[in-house]
Amino acid sequence: MSFWLPLLVLATSLVAAIGIFMIPENRHAVRGTFNLTAALIKIALIIWILIGVIQQQTFETRFTLIGDIDFILRADALSLLFAGLSSILWLCTTVYAMGYLNKAPHRSRFFGFFSLCVASTMGIAMAGNLFTFLIFFEMLTLSTYPLVVHKGTPEALRAGRKYLIYTLSGGAVLLIGIAMLHGLIGSFEFAETGVLSDVAIEQHPLLVFIFAVLILGVAVKAAIVPLHGWLPSAMVAPAPVSALLHAVAVVKAGAFGVVRIVHNVYGIEFAQALGVLLPLAIIASVTIIWGSIQALRQSEIKKRLAFSTVSQVSYIILGITLFGPIGTIGGLVHLLHQGITKVTLFFCAGIFAETLGAHKIKELNGVGRRMPLTSVCFTLGALSMIGIPPLAGFISKWYLGWGAMEAGMSWVILVLLASSALNSAYFLPVIYRLWFLPAPATWPDEKIPFRRMETNPWLLWPTIVTATFTVGAGVLAASPLSPLSWSALIAVREYLP
Amino acid sequence: MNLMPLLLIIPLAWALISLLAPRLPIGLLAIVGMLIQLFASAMLWFSVHVNGPESYAIGDWMAPLGITLIADGLTATLLAMTALIAIICAFYALFYLRQYPREQRFFWPLFWFLLAALNGIWLAADLFNLYVGLELLTLAAVGMVALTADKQALAAGLRYLYAALLGSLAYLLGVALLYGAYGTLSLGQLSNMLEPNITTQVALGLMTLGLLMKSAVFPLHTWLPPAHGGALAPVSALLSALVVKASFYILARLWLQAGFDIMPVSAAQLLGLMGAGAIVWGGWQAMRQSDIKMLVAYSTVAQLGYLMLLFPLAIGVSAISATLAWQGTMFHLLSHGFAKAAMFLSVGTLVLAVGKKGLDDMAGISRQLPLSLFAFGLSAISIMGLPPSGGFNAKWLLLQSAISSGQWHWMIVLVLGGLLTAGYVFRVFRISFVDGPPTDIKPTPLPLELSALLLAVIAIGLGFVSSWPLASMSVTELLPGGSL
């Protein structure tokens, strides 16, 4: 069974995708049931594996692809961190999307590629070597393109083209890096403390170069400045797609790639010895500040959230570059925290747009009284992003700051402070508008009238669930199954005894 | 029983039957014949896989006098590929040609002659038989291009004929020179006898030129797009997937078996440069076409360029790099065969349904023909060299070869070529997301869509099961520097 489980986890979304493509367009109930069943089965499988991994079991699917290269799917603690996040958010986002796309055309295509996209994410999470990682990394590009251009408008098509140019180039660069590394040391797998420490010292400059190439390859998806241009344009996609792109799939895949390269290919100790962590930390810091400044300048809700993602994802990368277990914990835990927080914010933005037609920040005046639950969720998400205790974002920032001190890089504290100040500057006015400004006489375009609930319950419930996660991850951080404890478990294993 | 002569006898017999007895249901008969052919090829493949290379002397006359057929792992794989692609194309043609009752009469005899020629080339062991195979191939292919007999098709066919005859002439001159100098035409014997003198070099140069012409290698490619882009869908598929590969195959055998220490390394680099030119120019032209079939035809021009990278990557380098290059090229030949056939068949279905060839006319078709677009998408993944697919594995092997021999420039060509390919195939993907005005779409039989899908699935599947075909195609004793 331990051979088949990783494959089964992948298959749940893959089979769901194929099934959904085959279900006729107008059989919405059948498709919905099928989709949700698959999502639930996946969560059950992940829990099964999770229990096994806690008991030190290994789950691995492996077969030979070409020559000495294996296709490896392996569930280790780090993969479960990412796989767990995407399986839970897949369920939430699917429910949300079913509400959001109610009566829209092309739903079969949408949900099919949506599931395919989750399947790719699962593959990225469980890839046991860079080669397998690349397979799913590229599959992710291909399966998200149809989601980005879903509306079929000229604007969407333009955004899709931009997205492709960026991500396919990134994939090509990553391929070069992987091929070079393979040419240097032959085939290799991810290992907890890296695989490169035995390489002869005269090859070290080449290793630094390859590191740069590999990071460049994944940096496009991670939206590191200046490679982030595709992300704000991709905002043209429907709200659930943005939620998926920003919280689970694309940017997270990029950040996760950085984690894999630093920790499981180079090894954190070896990367520190090569001196490649500091430049990466500087790039991440620049991205954090730049993203926040840009977010401040946006007047559209989704655009502001997009630039906020640019900034927040680099927290993960920053944490990875802080040498020491505490910094690593900060980076890994933010992988989860940013996911649940950002998905909440995008869900809310989608609800505002769908219910009241509010797309711009200035249209949110007084929405708090019209839509109290949604506004509470948005407020929680925004406060978590700023880093207010006891929400999830606070835990991340706390560990990042602590990790920076441990690593002797106290300047990072300044970056964190500046970023928090900027976060406040672009989120607090929104919260102020929601709760303290009077509502306009009419909403821009009220589509869902107030009946028993403030909006479509299919949209509201997933939002409330993810907002609860945001609170729970912070308040219950000390409990054994919290994201924090799990990240600590991983971090301990990454450092040499 | 030896299967090799059977692989020549079946297509020739069926060709005669379909030519002489057109009243029989020749389409259905062709499927039966193809099934036998496929079975025989599979048997031969397994037999070679288990027992090693086989040879067969027709009429028991030994070389240099008689005709010898040789089947090694590469040959057997190519025969199997040919049979598999051809049977799916034949199945497609069975339904497709219902719209073309007049063309059907001549399609089937030409199809069988084409197949006989291809099998003959894969099996041939001497230069003259290769020549005969090439000529038969050319005539059948030109006939198929001109099948619809309208003005455009005739012009394209005529252009193809001139180019191919010129190529044949150059090749034949080279063969004559070699025969004059060494008195034998067997490739195996020649490979031990050839000396690096001016006659040999001129002969090999002429043969190379002729074969480059026939394989439509940039800048000698101009005849290909109108011929492949204008022909009927199953014809385009056969031509792009198989026919152009035959002359490349001869070129590869000629250079790596006999010519590698005769010709200077710079000549190999020049061939690679032509390949790089093809990748860039073909990709660029494909991006500019408004006719969807021409787009796919230019894609063939570009993809043939990757094959040419074999020469710089395998000649004048270590045995390991040469092996990787050989494996990568042959795997590319294989996966491109399936992917490109799938592409032409799916595009053919689209054109048939819409009745127009313009890319913009296809808007809104994703609702009516999602399977065809899906088949196109899958095959495009392989053509772009994205994982997981046969095309990606080929690219990976070529990349490894370029890295291990330190030829960084070819690595860049390989990667940039993939991006350029994405540039034009996504032009077709795009149309699936545009909701155009509801166009008048003819209903198309489902088997058309399914045949394209099957080919595309094979192209993707090659990404997962590459070790078998790779193991049998790696005929390392052919390579410069001998076996590993």
Coordinates of N, CA, C and O in Angstrom, one line a residue, chain A residues 63-66 69 71 105-106 109 113 131 134-135 138-139 142 145-146 149-152 157 164 168-169 172 175-176 178-180 182-183, chain B residues 366-367 374 381 384 386-388 392-393 395-397 399-400 403 408 411 415 419 422 426 429-430 432-435 463-467 470:
Chain A
F63 N 9.2 4.6 -10.5 CA 9.6 3.7 -11.6 C 10.5 4.5 -12.5 O 10.6 5.7 -12.4
T64 N 11.2 3.7 -13.4 CA 12.3 4.3 -14.2 C 11.7 5.1 -15.4 O 10.8 4.5 -16.0
L65 N 12.1 6.3 -15.6 CA 11.7 7.0 -16.8 C 12.6 6.9 -18.0 O 12.3 6.3 -19.0
I66 N 13.8 7.5 -17.9 CA 14.8 7.3 -18.9 C 16.1 7.1 -18.3 O 16.5 7.8 -17.4
I69 N 17.1 7.8 -14.6 CA 16.3 8.8 -14.0 C 14.9 8.1 -13.6 O 14.3 7.5 -14.4
F71 N 11.1 8.3 -11.9 CA 9.9 9.1 -11.5 C 9.6 8.7 -10.1 O 9.3 7.6 -9.7
P105 N -21.0 29.9 -18.4 CA -20.8 28.9 -19.4 C -19.4 28.2 -19.1 O -18.6 28.7 -18.3
H106 N -19.2 27.1 -19.9 CA -17.9 26.4 -19.9 C -17.5 25.9 -18.5 O -16.3 25.9 -18.1
R109 N -15.2 22.7 -18.6 CA -13.8 23.0 -18.9 C -13.1 23.6 -17.6 O -12.0 23.2 -17.3
F113 N -9.9 21.7 -15.7 CA -8.6 22.2 -15.6 C -8.2 22.5 -14.1 O -7.1 22.5 -13.7
F131 N 13.7 16.1 -11.3 CA 13.1 15.7 -12.6 C 11.6 15.6 -12.5 O 10.8 16.1 -13.3
L134 N 10.0 18.9 -12.1 CA 9.9 19.7 -13.3 C 8.6 19.2 -14.1 O 7.9 20.0 -14.7
I135 N 8.4 17.9 -14.1 CA 7.3 17.4 -14.9 C 6.0 18.1 -14.4 O 5.2 18.6 -15.2
E138 N 5.8 22.0 -15.0 CA 5.3 22.4 -16.4 C 3.9 22.0 -16.6 O 3.1 22.8 -17.2
M139 N 3.4 20.9 -16.0 CA 2.0 20.5 -16.1 C 1.2 21.6 -15.4 O 0.1 21.9 -15.9
L142 N 0.6 24.5 -17.8 CA -0.3 24.2 -18.9 C -1.7 24.1 -18.3 O -2.7 24.5 -19.0
Y145 N -3.1 27.8 -17.5 CA -3.4 28.7 -18.7 C -4.9 28.8 -19.0 O -5.4 29.9 -19.1
P146 N -5.6 27.6 -19.2 CA -7.0 27.7 -19.5 C -7.8 28.4 -18.4 O -8.8 29.0 -18.7
V149 N -7.2 32.3 -18.9 CA -7.9 32.9 -20.1 C -9.4 32.5 -20.1 O -10.1 32.7 -21.1
H150 N -9.9 32.0 -19.0 CA -11.2 31.4 -19.0 C -12.3 32.3 -19.6 O -13.2 31.8 -20.3
K151 N -12.3 33.6 -19.3 CA -13.3 34.5 -19.8 C -13.3 34.7 -21.3 O -14.3 35.1 -21.9
G152 N -12.1 34.4 -21.9 CA -12.1 34.5 -23.4 C -12.1 35.9 -23.9 O -12.2 36.1 -25.1
L157 N -7.1 37.0 -22.8 CA -6.1 36.3 -23.7 C -4.7 37.0 -23.6 O -3.7 36.3 -23.7
L164 N 2.1 32.9 -20.0 CA 2.8 31.8 -20.7 C 4.2 32.2 -21.0 O 5.2 31.4 -20.7
L168 N 6.7 29.8 -19.1 CA 7.4 28.8 -19.9 C 8.9 29.1 -20.0 O 9.7 28.2 -20.0
S169 N 9.2 30.4 -20.0 CA 10.6 30.8 -20.0 C 11.2 30.3 -18.7 O 12.3 29.7 -18.6
A172 N 11.9 26.7 -18.9 CA 13.0 26.4 -19.7 C 14.3 26.6 -19.0 O 15.2 25.8 -19.0
L175 N 14.8 23.8 -16.6 CA 15.3 22.6 -17.3 C 16.8 22.7 -17.5 O 17.5 21.7 -17.2
I176 N 17.3 23.8 -17.9 CA 18.7 24.0 -18.1 C 19.4 23.7 -16.8 O 20.4 22.9 -16.7
I178 N 18.5 21.9 -14.2 CA 18.4 20.5 -13.8 C 19.3 19.7 -14.6 O 20.1 18.8 -14.1
A179 N 19.3 20.0 -15.9 CA 20.2 19.2 -16.8 C 21.7 19.4 -16.5 O 22.5 18.4 -16.5
M180 N 22.0 20.6 -16.1 CA 23.4 20.9 -15.8 C 23.8 20.1 -14.5 O 24.9 19.5 -14.4
H182 N 22.4 17.5 -13.4 CA 22.5 16.1 -13.7 C 23.8 15.7 -14.4 O 24.4 14.7 -14.1
G183 N 24.2 16.6 -15.3 CA 25.5 16.4 -16.0 C 26.6 16.4 -15.0 O 27.6 15.7 -15.3
Chain B
S366 N -14.5 24.9 -29.9 CA -14.2 24.0 -28.8 C -15.4 23.3 -28.3 O -15.4 22.2 -27.6
R367 N -16.6 23.9 -28.5 CA -17.8 23.2 -28.1 C -18.2 22.0 -28.9 O -18.6 21.0 -28.4
F374 N -8.4 18.6 -28.0 CA -7.6 18.0 -26.9 C -6.5 17.2 -27.5 O -5.4 17.2 -26.9
I381 N 2.0 19.2 -26.6 CA 2.9 19.1 -25.4 C 4.2 18.4 -25.8 O 5.3 18.8 -25.5
M384 N 6.3 20.6 -28.2 CA 7.0 21.6 -27.4 C 8.1 21.1 -26.6 O 8.9 21.8 -26.1
L386 N 7.6 19.6 -23.7 CA 7.2 19.7 -22.3 C 7.0 18.4 -21.6 O 6.5 17.5 -22.3
P387 N 7.4 18.2 -20.4 CA 7.1 16.9 -19.7 C 5.7 16.7 -19.3 O 5.0 17.8 -19.1
P388 N 5.2 15.6 -19.1 CA 5.8 14.3 -19.5 C 5.4 13.9 -21.0 O 4.2 13.9 -21.3
F392 N 9.7 15.4 -24.7 CA 10.5 15.9 -23.6 C 11.7 15.0 -23.3 O 12.8 15.4 -23.1
N393 N 11.4 13.7 -23.4 CA 12.5 12.7 -23.1 C 13.6 12.9 -24.1 O 14.8 12.8 -23.8
K395 N 14.3 15.6 -25.8 CA 15.0 16.8 -25.6 C 16.0 16.7 -24.4 O 17.1 17.2 -24.4
W396 N 15.6 15.9 -23.4 CA 16.4 15.7 -22.2 C 17.7 15.0 -22.6 O 18.8 15.4 -22.2
L397 N 17.5 13.9 -23.4 CA 18.7 13.2 -23.9 C 19.7 14.1 -24.7 O 20.9 14.0 -24.5
L399 N 19.9 17.3 -24.5 CA 20.5 18.2 -23.6 C 21.7 17.6 -22.8 O 22.8 18.2 -22.7
Q400 N 21.5 16.4 -22.4 CA 22.5 15.7 -21.7 C 23.7 15.5 -22.5 O 24.9 15.6 -22.1
I403 N 25.5 18.8 -22.9 CA 26.3 19.2 -21.7 C 27.5 18.3 -21.6 O 28.6 18.8 -21.3
W408 N 27.7 24.1 -25.4 CA 26.6 24.8 -24.8 C 25.7 25.5 -25.8 O 24.5 25.7 -25.5
M411 N 22.7 23.5 -26.6 CA 21.8 23.5 -25.5 C 20.9 24.7 -25.6 O 19.7 24.5 -25.4
V415 N 16.7 24.7 -26.0 CA 15.7 25.3 -25.1 C 14.9 26.4 -25.8 O 13.7 26.4 -25.6
L419 N 10.7 27.1 -26.7 CA 9.9 28.3 -26.4 C 9.2 28.8 -27.7 O 8.0 29.2 -27.7
A422 N 6.2 26.8 -28.5 CA 5.1 27.2 -27.6 C 4.4 28.4 -28.2 O 3.2 28.5 -28.3
F426 N 0.4 27.7 -29.1 CA -0.6 28.3 -28.3 C -1.5 29.2 -29.1 O -2.6 29.6 -28.6
F429 N -4.2 26.8 -29.4 CA -4.9 26.7 -28.1 C -5.8 27.8 -27.8 O -6.9 27.6 -27.3
R430 N -5.3 29.0 -28.2 CA -6.1 30.2 -27.9 C -7.5 30.1 -28.5 O -8.5 30.5 -27.8
S432 N -9.5 27.9 -28.6 CA -10.5 27.1 -27.9 C -11.1 28.0 -26.8 O -12.1 27.6 -26.2
F433 N -10.6 29.1 -26.5 CA -11.1 29.9 -25.5 C -11.9 31.1 -26.0 O -12.4 31.9 -25.2
V434 N -11.9 31.3 -27.3 CA -12.6 32.4 -27.8 C -14.0 31.9 -28.2 O -14.2 30.9 -28.8
D435 N -15.0 32.7 -27.8 CA -16.3 32.3 -28.2 C -16.7 33.1 -29.5 O -17.1 34.2 -29.4
G463 N 6.6 9.2 -23.1 CA 7.3 9.9 -22.0 C 7.5 9.0 -20.8 O 8.3 9.2 -19.9
F464 N 6.6 8.0 -20.6 CA 6.6 7.2 -19.5 C 7.3 5.9 -19.7 O 7.9 5.3 -18.8
V465 N 7.2 5.4 -21.0 CA 7.7 4.0 -21.2 C 8.8 4.2 -22.3 O 8.8 3.5 -23.3
S466 N 9.8 5.0 -22.0 CA 10.9 5.2 -23.0 C 12.0 4.1 -22.9 O 12.7 4.0 -23.8
S467 N 12.1 3.4 -21.8 CA 13.3 2.6 -21.7 C 13.3 1.4 -22.7 O 14.3 1.1 -23.2
L470 N 14.0 2.8 -26.2 CA 15.4 3.4 -26.2 C 16.4 2.2 -26.2 O 17.4 2.3 -26.9

